Amino acid sequence: DEVKLGQLLDAVYYHVGSYDNKADFDSLHEFVYQDGKSETEICNINYLSVPPFVFRNIIDNLAQSRKDVEADIRLIIEKP
């Protein structure tokens, strides 16, 4: 259905950043929650295509950038 595809594509974003720079993850967090919704109101899914040696840095930075420790962080990791 074209309408549903459009709704999905409207919710997909590409955010440029470095996997080892916490400020980039803070910037991503601010972008995702810019409309004032809380972390528990949004299903935030992060799709990553990165090598295994950066998994830890990414997971740590995503966890540290959230404001609410109860907020879900969902990851889809594709190893290139």
PDB file of C-alpha atoms in Angstrom:
ATOM      1  CA  ASP A   1       0.000   0.000   0.000  1.00  0.00           C
ATOM      2  CA  GLU A   2       1.496   3.326  -1.101  1.00  0.00           C
ATOM      3  CA  VAL A   3       0.119   5.221   1.901  1.00  0.00           C
ATOM      4  CA  LYS A   4       1.733   2.871   4.412  1.00  0.00           C
ATOM      5  CA  LEU A   5       5.011   2.914   2.521  1.00  0.00           C
ATOM      6  CA  GLY A   6       4.954   6.702   2.588  1.00  0.00           C
ATOM      7  CA  GLN A   7       4.319   6.712   6.337  1.00  0.00           C
ATOM      8  CA  LEU A   8       7.231   4.332   6.886  1.00  0.00           C
ATOM      9  CA  LEU A   9       9.599   6.331   4.713  1.00  0.00           C
ATOM     10  CA  ASP A  10       8.603   9.539   6.511  1.00  0.00           C
ATOM     11  CA  ALA A  11       9.878   7.956   9.745  1.00  0.00           C
ATOM     12  CA  VAL A  12      13.235   6.746   8.378  1.00  0.00           C
ATOM     13  CA  TYR A  13      16.261   9.005   8.789  1.00  0.00           C
ATOM     14  CA  TYR A  14      19.959   8.804   8.033  1.00  0.00           C
ATOM     15  CA  HIS A  15      22.147  10.404  10.666  1.00  0.00           C
ATOM     16  CA  VAL A  16      25.825  10.970   9.976  1.00  0.00           C
ATOM     17  CA  GLY A  17      28.209  10.438  12.855  1.00  0.00           C
ATOM     18  CA  SER A  18      31.206   8.625  14.187  1.00  0.00           C
ATOM     19  CA  TYR A  19      30.705   5.418  16.161  1.00  0.00           C
ATOM     20  CA  ASP A  20      33.230   6.465  18.808  1.00  0.00           C
ATOM     21  CA  ASN A  21      32.046  10.048  19.325  1.00  0.00           C
ATOM     22  CA  LYS A  22      29.439  10.395  22.071  1.00  0.00           C
ATOM     23  CA  ALA A  23      28.534  13.917  20.886  1.00  0.00           C
ATOM     24  CA  ASP A  24      27.281  12.408  17.614  1.00  0.00           C
ATOM     25  CA  PHE A  25      25.012  10.069  19.571  1.00  0.00           C
ATOM     26  CA  ASP A  26      23.784  12.980  21.696  1.00  0.00           C
ATOM     27  CA  SER A  27      22.991  14.799  18.438  1.00  0.00           C
ATOM     28  CA  LEU A  28      21.082  11.755  17.175  1.00  0.00           C
ATOM     29  CA  HIS A  29      19.134  11.606  20.432  1.00  0.00           C
ATOM     30  CA  GLU A  30      18.195  15.273  20.177  1.00  0.00           C
ATOM     31  CA  PHE A  31      17.080  14.776  16.569  1.00  0.00           C
ATOM     32  CA  VAL A  32      14.867  11.773  17.380  1.00  0.00           C
ATOM     33  CA  TYR A  33      13.189  13.471  20.346  1.00  0.00           C
ATOM     34  CA  GLN A  34      13.013  17.011  18.930  1.00  0.00           C
ATOM     35  CA  ASP A  35       9.209  17.055  18.904  1.00  0.00           C
ATOM     36  CA  GLY A  36       9.036  16.765  22.683  1.00  0.00           C
ATOM     37  CA  LYS A  37       7.953  13.146  22.966  1.00  0.00           C
ATOM     38  CA  SER A  38       9.500  11.164  25.768  1.00  0.00           C
ATOM     39  CA  GLU A  39      11.848   8.247  25.225  1.00  0.00           C
ATOM     40  CA  THR A  40       9.156   5.818  26.352  1.00  0.00           C
ATOM     41  CA  GLU A  41       6.655   7.160  23.759  1.00  0.00           C
ATOM     42  CA  ILE A  42       8.812   6.452  20.697  1.00  0.00           C
ATOM     43  CA  CYS A  43       9.990   3.108  19.370  1.00  0.00           C
ATOM     44  CA  ASN A  44      13.542   4.026  18.408  1.00  0.00           C
ATOM     45  CA  ILE A  45      15.118   1.431  16.112  1.00  0.00           C
ATOM     46  CA  ASN A  46      18.743   1.850  15.080  1.00  0.00           C
ATOM     47  CA  TYR A  47      19.887   0.048  11.937  1.00  0.00           C
ATOM     48  CA  LEU A  48      23.652  -0.273  11.683  1.00  0.00           C
ATOM     49  CA  SER A  49      25.909  -1.810   9.066  1.00  0.00           C
ATOM     50  CA  VAL A  50      29.229  -1.867  10.895  1.00  0.00           C
ATOM     51  CA  PRO A  51      32.103  -4.243  11.600  1.00  0.00           C
ATOM     52  CA  PRO A  52      32.022  -6.238  14.859  1.00  0.00           C
ATOM     53  CA  PHE A  53      34.915  -4.363  16.479  1.00  0.00           C
ATOM     54  CA  VAL A  54      32.748  -1.207  16.785  1.00  0.00           C
ATOM     55  CA  PHE A  55      29.652  -2.883  18.306  1.00  0.00           C
ATOM     56  CA  ARG A  56      30.727  -2.129  21.867  1.00  0.00           C
ATOM     57  CA  ASN A  57      31.389   1.588  21.255  1.00  0.00           C
ATOM     58  CA  ILE A  58      28.052   2.022  19.514  1.00  0.00           C
ATOM     59  CA  ILE A  59      26.064   0.226  22.192  1.00  0.00           C
ATOM     60  CA  ASP A  60      27.818   2.146  24.975  1.00  0.00           C
ATOM     61  CA  ASN A  61      27.239   5.501  23.267  1.00  0.00           C
ATOM     62  CA  LEU A  62      23.577   4.766  22.546  1.00  0.00           C
ATOM     63  CA  ALA A  63      23.050   3.793  26.173  1.00  0.00           C
ATOM     64  CA  GLN A  64      24.871   6.845  27.521  1.00  0.00           C
ATOM     65  CA  SER A  65      23.028   9.285  25.263  1.00  0.00           C
ATOM     66  CA  ARG A  66      19.545   8.335  26.489  1.00  0.00           C
ATOM     67  CA  LYS A  67      18.040  10.375  29.287  1.00  0.00           C
ATOM     68  CA  ASP A  68      15.626   7.749  30.650  1.00  0.00           C
ATOM     69  CA  VAL A  69      17.195   4.440  31.732  1.00  0.00           C
ATOM     70  CA  GLU A  70      13.818   2.771  31.165  1.00  0.00           C
ATOM     71  CA  ALA A  71      13.816   3.705  27.468  1.00  0.00           C
ATOM     72  CA  ASP A  72      14.177   0.877  24.992  1.00  0.00           C
ATOM     73  CA  ILE A  73      17.050   0.889  22.544  1.00  0.00           C
ATOM     74  CA  ARG A  74      16.440  -1.448  19.653  1.00  0.00           C
ATOM     75  CA  LEU A  75      19.290  -2.383  17.374  1.00  0.00           C
ATOM     76  CA  ILE A  76      19.462  -4.086  14.021  1.00  0.00           C
ATOM     77  CA  ILE A  77      23.097  -4.817  13.293  1.00  0.00           C
ATOM     78  CA  GLU A  78      24.215  -5.986   9.874  1.00  0.00           C
ATOM     79  CA  LYS A  79      27.807  -7.093   9.664  1.00  0.00           C
ATOM     80  CA  PRO A  80      29.177  -6.046   6.278  1.00  0.00           C
TER      81      PRO A  80
END
